[in-house]
Short mmCIF file of C-alpha atoms in Angstrom, two decimals:
data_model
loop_
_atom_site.label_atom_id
_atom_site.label_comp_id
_atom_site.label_asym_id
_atom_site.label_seq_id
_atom_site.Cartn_x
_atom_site.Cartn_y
_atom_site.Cartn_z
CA UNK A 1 -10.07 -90.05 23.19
CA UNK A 2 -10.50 -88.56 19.58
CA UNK A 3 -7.65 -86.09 18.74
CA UNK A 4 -9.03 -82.79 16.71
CA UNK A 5 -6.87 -81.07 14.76
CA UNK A 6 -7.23 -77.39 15.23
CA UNK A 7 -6.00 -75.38 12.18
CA UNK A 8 -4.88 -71.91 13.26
CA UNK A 9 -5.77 -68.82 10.15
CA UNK A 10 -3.41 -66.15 9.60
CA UNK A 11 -5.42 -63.16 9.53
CA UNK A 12 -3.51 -60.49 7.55
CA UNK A 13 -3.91 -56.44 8.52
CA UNK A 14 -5.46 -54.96 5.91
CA UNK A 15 -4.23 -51.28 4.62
CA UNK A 16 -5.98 -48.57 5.34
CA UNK A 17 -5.20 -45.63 3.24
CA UNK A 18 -4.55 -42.22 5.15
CA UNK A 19 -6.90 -40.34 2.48
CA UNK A 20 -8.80 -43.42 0.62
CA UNK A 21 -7.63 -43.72 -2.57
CA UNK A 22 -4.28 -41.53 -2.95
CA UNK A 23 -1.16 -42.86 -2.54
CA UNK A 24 0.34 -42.77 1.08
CA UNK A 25 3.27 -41.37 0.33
CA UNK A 26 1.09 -38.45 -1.77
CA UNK A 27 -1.19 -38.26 1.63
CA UNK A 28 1.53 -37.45 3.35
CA UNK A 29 2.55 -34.37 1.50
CA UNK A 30 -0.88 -33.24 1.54
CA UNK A 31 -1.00 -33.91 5.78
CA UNK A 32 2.48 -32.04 6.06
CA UNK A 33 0.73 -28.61 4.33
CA UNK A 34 -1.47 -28.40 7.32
CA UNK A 35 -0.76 -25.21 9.52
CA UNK A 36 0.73 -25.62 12.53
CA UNK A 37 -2.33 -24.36 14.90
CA UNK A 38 -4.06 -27.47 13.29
CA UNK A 39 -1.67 -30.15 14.16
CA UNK A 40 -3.85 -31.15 17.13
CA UNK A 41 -7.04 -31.21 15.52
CA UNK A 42 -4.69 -33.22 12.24
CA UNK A 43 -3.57 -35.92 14.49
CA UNK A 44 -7.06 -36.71 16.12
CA UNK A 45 -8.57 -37.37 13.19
CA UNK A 46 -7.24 -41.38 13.50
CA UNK A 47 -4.74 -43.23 14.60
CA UNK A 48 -3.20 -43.43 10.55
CA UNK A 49 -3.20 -39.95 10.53
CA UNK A 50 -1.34 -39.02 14.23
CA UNK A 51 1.04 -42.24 13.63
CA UNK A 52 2.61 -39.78 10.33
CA UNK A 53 2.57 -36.63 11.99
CA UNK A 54 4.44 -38.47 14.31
CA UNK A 55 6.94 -39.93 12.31
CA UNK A 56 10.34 -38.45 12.32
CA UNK A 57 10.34 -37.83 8.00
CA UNK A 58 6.96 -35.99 8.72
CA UNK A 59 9.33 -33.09 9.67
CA UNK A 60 11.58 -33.14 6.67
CA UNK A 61 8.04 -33.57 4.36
CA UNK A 62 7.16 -30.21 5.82
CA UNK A 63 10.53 -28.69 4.76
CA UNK A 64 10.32 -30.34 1.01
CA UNK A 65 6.66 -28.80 1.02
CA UNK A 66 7.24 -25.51 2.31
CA UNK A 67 5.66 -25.74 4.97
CA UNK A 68 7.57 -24.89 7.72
CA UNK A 69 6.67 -21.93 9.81
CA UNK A 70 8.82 -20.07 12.31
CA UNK A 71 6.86 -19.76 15.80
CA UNK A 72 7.85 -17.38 18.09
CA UNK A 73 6.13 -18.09 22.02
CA UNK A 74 5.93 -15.53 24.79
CA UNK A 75 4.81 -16.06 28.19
CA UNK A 76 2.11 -13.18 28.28
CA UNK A 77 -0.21 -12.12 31.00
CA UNK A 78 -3.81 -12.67 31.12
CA UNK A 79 -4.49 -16.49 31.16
CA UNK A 80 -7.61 -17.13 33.70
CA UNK A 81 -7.11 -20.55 34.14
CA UNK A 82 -4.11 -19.85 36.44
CA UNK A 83 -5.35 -21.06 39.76
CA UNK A 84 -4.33 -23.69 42.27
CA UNK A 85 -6.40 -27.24 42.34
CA UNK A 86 -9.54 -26.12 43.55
CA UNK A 87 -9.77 -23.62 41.38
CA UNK A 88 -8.84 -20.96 43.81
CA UNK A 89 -6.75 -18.17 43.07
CA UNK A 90 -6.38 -14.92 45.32
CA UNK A 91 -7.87 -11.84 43.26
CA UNK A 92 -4.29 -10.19 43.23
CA UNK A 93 -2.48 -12.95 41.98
CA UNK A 94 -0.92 -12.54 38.40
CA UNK A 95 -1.75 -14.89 35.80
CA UNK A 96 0.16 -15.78 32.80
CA UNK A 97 -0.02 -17.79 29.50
CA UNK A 98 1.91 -19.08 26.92
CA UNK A 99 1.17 -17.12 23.51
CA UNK A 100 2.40 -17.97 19.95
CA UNK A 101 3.21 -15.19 17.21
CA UNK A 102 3.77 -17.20 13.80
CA UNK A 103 6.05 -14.96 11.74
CA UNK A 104 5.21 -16.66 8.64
CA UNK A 105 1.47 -15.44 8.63
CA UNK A 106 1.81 -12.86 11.00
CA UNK A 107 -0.87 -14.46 13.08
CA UNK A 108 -1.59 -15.18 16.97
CA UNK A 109 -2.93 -17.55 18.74
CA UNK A 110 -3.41 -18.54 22.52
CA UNK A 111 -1.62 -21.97 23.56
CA UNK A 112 -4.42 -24.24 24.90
CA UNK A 113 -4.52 -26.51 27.67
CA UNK A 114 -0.84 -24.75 28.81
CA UNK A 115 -0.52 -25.48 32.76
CA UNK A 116 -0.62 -22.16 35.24
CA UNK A 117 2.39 -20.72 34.47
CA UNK A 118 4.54 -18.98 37.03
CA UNK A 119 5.52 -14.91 37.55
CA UNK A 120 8.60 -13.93 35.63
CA UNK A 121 8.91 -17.92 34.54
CA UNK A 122 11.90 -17.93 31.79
CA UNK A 123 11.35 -20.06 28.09
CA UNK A 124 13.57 -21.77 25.79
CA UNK A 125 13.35 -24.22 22.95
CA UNK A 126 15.22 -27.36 21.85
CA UNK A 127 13.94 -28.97 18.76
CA UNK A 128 10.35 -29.58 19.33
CA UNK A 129 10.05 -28.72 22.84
CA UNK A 130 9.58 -25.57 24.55
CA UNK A 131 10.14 -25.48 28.46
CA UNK A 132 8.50 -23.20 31.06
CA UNK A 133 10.54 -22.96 33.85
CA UNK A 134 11.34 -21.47 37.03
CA UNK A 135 9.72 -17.92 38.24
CA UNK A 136 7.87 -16.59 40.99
CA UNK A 137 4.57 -18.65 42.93
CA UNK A 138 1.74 -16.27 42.02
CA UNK A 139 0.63 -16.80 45.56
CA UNK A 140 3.71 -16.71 47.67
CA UNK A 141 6.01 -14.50 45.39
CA UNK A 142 8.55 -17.44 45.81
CA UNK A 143 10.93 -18.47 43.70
CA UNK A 144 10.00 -22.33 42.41
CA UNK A 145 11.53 -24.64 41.21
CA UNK A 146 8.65 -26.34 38.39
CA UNK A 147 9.30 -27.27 34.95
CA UNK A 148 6.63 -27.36 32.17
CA UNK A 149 7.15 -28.79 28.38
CA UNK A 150 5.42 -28.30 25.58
CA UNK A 151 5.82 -31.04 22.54
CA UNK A 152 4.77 -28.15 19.35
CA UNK A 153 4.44 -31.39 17.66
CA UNK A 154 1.94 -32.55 19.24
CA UNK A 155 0.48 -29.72 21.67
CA UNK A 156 0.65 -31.85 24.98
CA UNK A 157 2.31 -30.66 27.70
CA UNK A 158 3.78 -32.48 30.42
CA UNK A 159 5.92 -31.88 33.79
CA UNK A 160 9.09 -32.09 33.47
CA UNK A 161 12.02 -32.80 36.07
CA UNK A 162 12.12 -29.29 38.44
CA UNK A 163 14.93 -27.56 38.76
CA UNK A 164 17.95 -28.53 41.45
CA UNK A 165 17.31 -25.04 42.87
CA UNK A 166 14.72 -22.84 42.44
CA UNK A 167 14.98 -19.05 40.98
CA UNK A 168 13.36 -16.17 39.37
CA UNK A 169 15.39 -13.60 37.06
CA UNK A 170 17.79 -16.20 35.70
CA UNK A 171 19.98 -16.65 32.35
CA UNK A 172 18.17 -19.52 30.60
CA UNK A 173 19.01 -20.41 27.16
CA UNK A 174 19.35 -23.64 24.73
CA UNK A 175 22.87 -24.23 23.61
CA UNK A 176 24.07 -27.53 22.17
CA UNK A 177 20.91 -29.28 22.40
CA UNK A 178 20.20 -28.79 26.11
CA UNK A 179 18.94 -26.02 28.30
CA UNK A 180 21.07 -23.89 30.45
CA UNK A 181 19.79 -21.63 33.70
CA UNK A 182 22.39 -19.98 35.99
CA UNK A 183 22.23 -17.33 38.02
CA UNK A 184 18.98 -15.19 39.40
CA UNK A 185 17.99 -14.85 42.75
CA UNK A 186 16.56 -17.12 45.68
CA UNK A 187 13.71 -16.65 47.67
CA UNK A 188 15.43 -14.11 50.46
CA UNK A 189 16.30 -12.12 47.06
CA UNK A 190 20.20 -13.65 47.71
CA UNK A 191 21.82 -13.32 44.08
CA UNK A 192 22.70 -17.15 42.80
CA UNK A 193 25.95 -18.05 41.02
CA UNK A 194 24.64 -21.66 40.75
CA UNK A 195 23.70 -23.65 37.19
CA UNK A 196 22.38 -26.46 35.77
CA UNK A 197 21.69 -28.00 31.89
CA UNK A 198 18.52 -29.58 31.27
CA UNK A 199 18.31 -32.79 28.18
CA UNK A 200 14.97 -32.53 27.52
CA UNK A 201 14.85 -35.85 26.02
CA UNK A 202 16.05 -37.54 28.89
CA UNK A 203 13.70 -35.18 31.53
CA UNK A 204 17.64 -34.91 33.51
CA UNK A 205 19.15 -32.00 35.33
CA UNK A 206 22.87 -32.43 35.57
CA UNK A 207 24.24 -30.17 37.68
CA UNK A 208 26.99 -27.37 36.93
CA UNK A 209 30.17 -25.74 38.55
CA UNK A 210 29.64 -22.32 40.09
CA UNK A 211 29.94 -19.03 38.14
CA UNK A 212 33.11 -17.12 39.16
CA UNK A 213 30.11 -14.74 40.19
CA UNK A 214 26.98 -13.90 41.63
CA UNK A 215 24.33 -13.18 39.11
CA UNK A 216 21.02 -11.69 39.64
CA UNK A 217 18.75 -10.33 36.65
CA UNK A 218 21.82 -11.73 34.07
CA UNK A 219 20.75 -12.60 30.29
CA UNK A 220 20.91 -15.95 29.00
CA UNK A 221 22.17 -16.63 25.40
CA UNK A 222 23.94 -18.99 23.19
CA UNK A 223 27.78 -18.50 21.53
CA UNK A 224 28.50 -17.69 18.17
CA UNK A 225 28.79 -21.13 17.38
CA UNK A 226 25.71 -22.10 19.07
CA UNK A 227 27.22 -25.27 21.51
CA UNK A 228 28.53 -23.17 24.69
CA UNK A 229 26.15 -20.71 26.83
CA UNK A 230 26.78 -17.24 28.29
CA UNK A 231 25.47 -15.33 31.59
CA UNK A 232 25.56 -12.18 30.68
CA UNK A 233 25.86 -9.03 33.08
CA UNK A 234 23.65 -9.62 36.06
CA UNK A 235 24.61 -8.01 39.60
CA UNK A 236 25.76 -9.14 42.91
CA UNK A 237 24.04 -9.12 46.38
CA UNK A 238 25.51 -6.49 47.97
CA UNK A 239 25.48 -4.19 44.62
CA UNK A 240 21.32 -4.50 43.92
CA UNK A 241 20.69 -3.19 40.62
CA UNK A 242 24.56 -2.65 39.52
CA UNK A 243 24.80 -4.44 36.17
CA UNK A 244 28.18 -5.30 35.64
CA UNK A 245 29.48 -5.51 32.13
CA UNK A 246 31.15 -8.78 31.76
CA UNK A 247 29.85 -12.36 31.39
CA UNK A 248 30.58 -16.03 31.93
CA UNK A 249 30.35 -18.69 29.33
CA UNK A 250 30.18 -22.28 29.93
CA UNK A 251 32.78 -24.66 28.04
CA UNK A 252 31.05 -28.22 28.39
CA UNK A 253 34.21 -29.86 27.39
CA UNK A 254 36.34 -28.75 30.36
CA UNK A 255 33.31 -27.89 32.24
CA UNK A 256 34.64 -24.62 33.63
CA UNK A 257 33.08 -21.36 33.44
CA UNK A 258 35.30 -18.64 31.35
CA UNK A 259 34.72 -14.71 31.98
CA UNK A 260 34.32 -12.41 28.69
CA UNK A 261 34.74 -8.95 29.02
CA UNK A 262 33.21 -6.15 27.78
CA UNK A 263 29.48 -6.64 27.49
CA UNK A 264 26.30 -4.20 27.04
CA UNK A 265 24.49 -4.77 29.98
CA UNK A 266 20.60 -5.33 30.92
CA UNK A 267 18.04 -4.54 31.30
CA UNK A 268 18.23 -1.82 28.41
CA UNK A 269 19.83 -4.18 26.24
CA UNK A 270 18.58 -7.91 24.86
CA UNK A 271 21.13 -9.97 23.02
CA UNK A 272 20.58 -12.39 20.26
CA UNK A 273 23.25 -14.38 18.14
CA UNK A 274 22.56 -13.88 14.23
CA UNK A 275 24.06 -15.58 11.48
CA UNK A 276 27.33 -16.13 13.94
CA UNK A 277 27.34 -12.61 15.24
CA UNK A 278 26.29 -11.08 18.82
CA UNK A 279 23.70 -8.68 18.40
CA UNK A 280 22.64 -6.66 21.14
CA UNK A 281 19.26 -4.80 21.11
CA UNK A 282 18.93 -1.52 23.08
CA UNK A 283 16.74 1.79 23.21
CA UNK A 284 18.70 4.06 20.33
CA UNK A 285 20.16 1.55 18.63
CA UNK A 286 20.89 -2.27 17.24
CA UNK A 287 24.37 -3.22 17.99
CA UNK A 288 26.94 -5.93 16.87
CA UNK A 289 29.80 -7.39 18.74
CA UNK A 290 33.14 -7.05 17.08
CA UNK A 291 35.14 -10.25 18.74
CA UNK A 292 38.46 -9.19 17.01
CA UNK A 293 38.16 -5.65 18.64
CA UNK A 294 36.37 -7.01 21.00
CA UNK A 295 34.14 -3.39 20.53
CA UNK A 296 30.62 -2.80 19.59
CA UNK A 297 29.14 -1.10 16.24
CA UNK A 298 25.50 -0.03 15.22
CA UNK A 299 23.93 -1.95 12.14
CA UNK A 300 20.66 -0.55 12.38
CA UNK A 301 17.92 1.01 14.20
CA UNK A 302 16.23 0.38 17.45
CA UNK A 303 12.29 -0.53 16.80
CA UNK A 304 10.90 2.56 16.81
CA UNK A 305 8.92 3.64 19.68
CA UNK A 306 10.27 0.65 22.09
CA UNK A 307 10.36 1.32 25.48
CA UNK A 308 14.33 0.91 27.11
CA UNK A 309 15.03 -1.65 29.25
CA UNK A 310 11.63 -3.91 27.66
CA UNK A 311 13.48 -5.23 24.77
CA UNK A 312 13.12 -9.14 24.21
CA UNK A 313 14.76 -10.53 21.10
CA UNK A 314 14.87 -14.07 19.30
CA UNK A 315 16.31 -15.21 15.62
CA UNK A 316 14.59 -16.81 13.33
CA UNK A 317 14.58 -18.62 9.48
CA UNK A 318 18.21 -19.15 10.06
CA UNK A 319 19.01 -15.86 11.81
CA UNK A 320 17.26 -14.51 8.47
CA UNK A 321 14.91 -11.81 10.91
CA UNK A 322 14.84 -10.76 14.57
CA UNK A 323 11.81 -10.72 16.34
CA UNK A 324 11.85 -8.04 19.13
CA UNK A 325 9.00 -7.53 21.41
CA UNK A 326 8.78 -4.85 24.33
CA UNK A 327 6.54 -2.13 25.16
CA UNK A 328 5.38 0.62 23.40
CA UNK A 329 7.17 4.29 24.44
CA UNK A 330 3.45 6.29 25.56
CA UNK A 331 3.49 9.47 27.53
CA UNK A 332 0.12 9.30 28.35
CA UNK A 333 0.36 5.58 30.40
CA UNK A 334 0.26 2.19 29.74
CA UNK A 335 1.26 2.16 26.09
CA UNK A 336 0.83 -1.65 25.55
CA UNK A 337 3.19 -4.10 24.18
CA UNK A 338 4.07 -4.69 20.40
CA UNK A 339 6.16 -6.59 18.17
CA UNK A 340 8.91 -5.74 15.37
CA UNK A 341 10.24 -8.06 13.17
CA UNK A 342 13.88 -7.11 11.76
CA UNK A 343 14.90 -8.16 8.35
CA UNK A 344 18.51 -9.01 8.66
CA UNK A 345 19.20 -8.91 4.47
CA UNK A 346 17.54 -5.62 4.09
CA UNK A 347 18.55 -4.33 7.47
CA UNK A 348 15.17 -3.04 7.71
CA UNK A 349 12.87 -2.69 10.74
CA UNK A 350 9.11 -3.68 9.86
CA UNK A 351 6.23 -1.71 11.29
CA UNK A 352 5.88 -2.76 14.62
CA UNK A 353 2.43 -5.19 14.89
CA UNK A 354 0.73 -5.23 18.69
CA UNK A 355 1.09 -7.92 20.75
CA UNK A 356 -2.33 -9.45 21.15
CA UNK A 357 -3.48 -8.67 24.41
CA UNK A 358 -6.23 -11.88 25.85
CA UNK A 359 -9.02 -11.95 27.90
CA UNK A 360 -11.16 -14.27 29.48
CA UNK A 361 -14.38 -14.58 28.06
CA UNK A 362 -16.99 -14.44 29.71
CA UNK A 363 -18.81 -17.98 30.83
CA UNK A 364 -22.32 -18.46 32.71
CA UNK A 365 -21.62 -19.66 36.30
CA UNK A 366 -25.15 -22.55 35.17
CA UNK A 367 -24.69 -23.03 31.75
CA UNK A 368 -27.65 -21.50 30.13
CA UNK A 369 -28.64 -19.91 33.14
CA UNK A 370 -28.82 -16.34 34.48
CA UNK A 371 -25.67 -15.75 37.03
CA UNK A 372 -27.46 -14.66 40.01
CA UNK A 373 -29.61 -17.70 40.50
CA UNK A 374 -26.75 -18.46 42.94
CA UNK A 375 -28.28 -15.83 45.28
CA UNK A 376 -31.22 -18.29 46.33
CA UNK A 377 -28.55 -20.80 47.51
CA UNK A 378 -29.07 -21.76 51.61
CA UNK A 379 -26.24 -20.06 53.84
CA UNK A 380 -25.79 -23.72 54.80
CA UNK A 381 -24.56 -24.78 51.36
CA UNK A 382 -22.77 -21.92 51.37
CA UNK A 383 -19.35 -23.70 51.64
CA UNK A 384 -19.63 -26.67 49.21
CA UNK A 385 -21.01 -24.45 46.59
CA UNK A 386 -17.99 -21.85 46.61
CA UNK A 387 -15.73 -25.20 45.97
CA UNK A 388 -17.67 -26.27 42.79
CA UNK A 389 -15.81 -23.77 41.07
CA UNK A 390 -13.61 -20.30 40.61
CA UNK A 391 -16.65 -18.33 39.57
CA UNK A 392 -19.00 -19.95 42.17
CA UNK A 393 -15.95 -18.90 44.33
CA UNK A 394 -16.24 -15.36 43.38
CA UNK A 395 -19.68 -14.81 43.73
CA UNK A 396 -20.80 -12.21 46.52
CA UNK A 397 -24.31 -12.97 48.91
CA UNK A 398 -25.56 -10.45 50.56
#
């Protein structure tokens, strides 16, 4: 039997500039000057093109650039798409949305493809991801348990690990690179003193030690230093509605919870940390924590014309501004909600800016169609056609 030699050919990859003919490295600085609310669009482009945006320097190319942008998300009313797998949703139920304010450009923008987000769900950040969790079943008005994340990176979502227990009105706030929720209430309104720390990275709940307290409707935010987190206020069981004015904060190296005295409570106050400092945010005024008095003093104005007890505050640029949103004062109604953004240098308050509200548009129940061709359905199909869809659903027959 003749032998054959086989000879085997290296076949080499051959580069593909990201922008033909510029310099990868030049490409990339270009890529890293596109706006945020085009990353998605950016990384489908190709695969050369999402494989830099993905790359951990991509980040640090954005700062060189100056590019970055400080995003500021709310969990808004007024998504539509909030409905349960059929596409069902009862015609009282609440639906929210994730929203994005970018305080560079002042601009809004809805968050697509964001999953139905719970009543009263809480938010926090850590690095690129933002998670959605807890809040009340828009159905049920039960606490849950679900967790949602958001890679800003990349704008996919995905379910995360739920929560050990599930809540609504919590303390929820990142602190040393993980996500702390304590507190709130269960779903026969008892007031929880439980708390957990989510790693986002590794999708992993790791369970707490109790609070010295019960702590329904408490405030969630981050130390001075930025590494331990604080429950503040909140109100026991027994005392619905009694704020107390003290807090816990967490000390992950001992893992014990220590009390602070002292504290503004909520809801007419929203506390931030700035530059190292406590801030707290109320109706009249905006107020600092002195730590070696362990008093309060003002350092500048409320936003004028919010509403007490609506305040919602965040730092951003390096504790460089404070974004406070809450609604608008109106003795006439509903005065809508609006947004101030307080210059921390200047100790100025900008004009407040209104929140954009969002509403569904409106979309043909047949493409292309008018919408009450439905009507010359037969009764019989009656029941498959109302499960095609919500607005098939919500069509009347007479």
């Amino acid at each position: 039997m003749r032998n054959q030699k086989s000879r085997v050919q290296e076949c080499k990859v051959e580069h593909i500039d990201l922008i033909p003919g510029m310099p990868d490295d030049v490409a990339v600085d270009c890529l890293a000057r596109v706006p945020h609310a085009s990353f998605r669009s950016m990384r489908g482009v190709c695969r050369g093109w999402n494989t830099a945006a993905a790359a951990p320097d991509f980040a640090l190319a954005r700062a060189e650039a100056g590019a970055n942008e400080d995003l500021v998300y709310l969990l808004q009313f007024g998504n539509p798409a909030a409905a349960d797998a059929d596409g069902v949703a009862p015609e009282n139920a609440q639906a929210y949305g994730v929203s994005v304010y970018n305080v560079t450009t002042g601009e809004w923008r809805r968050e697509g493809a964001a999953p139905p987000v719970p009543m009263f769900a809480q938010c926090a950040a850590v690095g690129s991801r933002l998670a959605v969790l807890g809040g009340w079943d828009p159905k049920t008005f039960e606490p849950v348990a679900d967790v949602h994340v958001l890679d800003a990176s990349t704008g996919v979502w995905r379910r995360g690990a739920p929560m050990r227990s599930a809540r609504s009105f919590f303390a929820c706030a990142e602190a040393g690179g993980k996500i702390y929720v304590a507190g709130g209430h269960d779903k026969l309104k008892n007031a929880l003193k439980t708390a957990e720390a989510y790693d986002a990275g590794a999708d992993a709940w790791d369970p707490l030690p109790d609070m010295s307290e019960e702590r329904d409707e408490c405030d969630g935010m981050a130390t001075v230093a930025g590494d331990r987190f604080l429950a503040v206020s909140g109100y026991r069981t027994g005392r619905q509605g009694g704020f107390e004015r003290d807090a816990e904060w967490f000390d992950p190296a001992s893992r014990e919870w220590r009390r602070l005295e002292r504290v503004r409570a909520p809801p007419s106050a929203a506390h931030v940390v700035v530059r190292g400092r406590v801030w707290c945010i109320e109706g009249t005024a905006v107020m600092e924590y002195r730590g070696e008095r362990r008093s309060w003093r003002e350092v500048g104005p409320s936003p004028p014309g919010l509403k007490a007890g609506t305040a919602r505050a965040v730092a951003v640029g390096g504790g460089e501004r404070v974004v406070v949103t809450g609604a608008i004062e109106s003795e006439g109604g509903a005065g809508g909600h609006a947004l101030w953004v307080f210059d921390v240098k200047s100790n100025m308050m900008n004009p407040k800016s209104r929140v954009q509200e969002w509403e569904a548009d409106h979309i043909n129940l047949i493409p292309g169609m008018p919408d009450d061709c439905l009507a010359r359905v037969l009764h019989g199909s009656y029941r498959s056609m109302r499960r095609v869809c919500r607005g098939w659903t919500s069509t009347r027959t007479h």
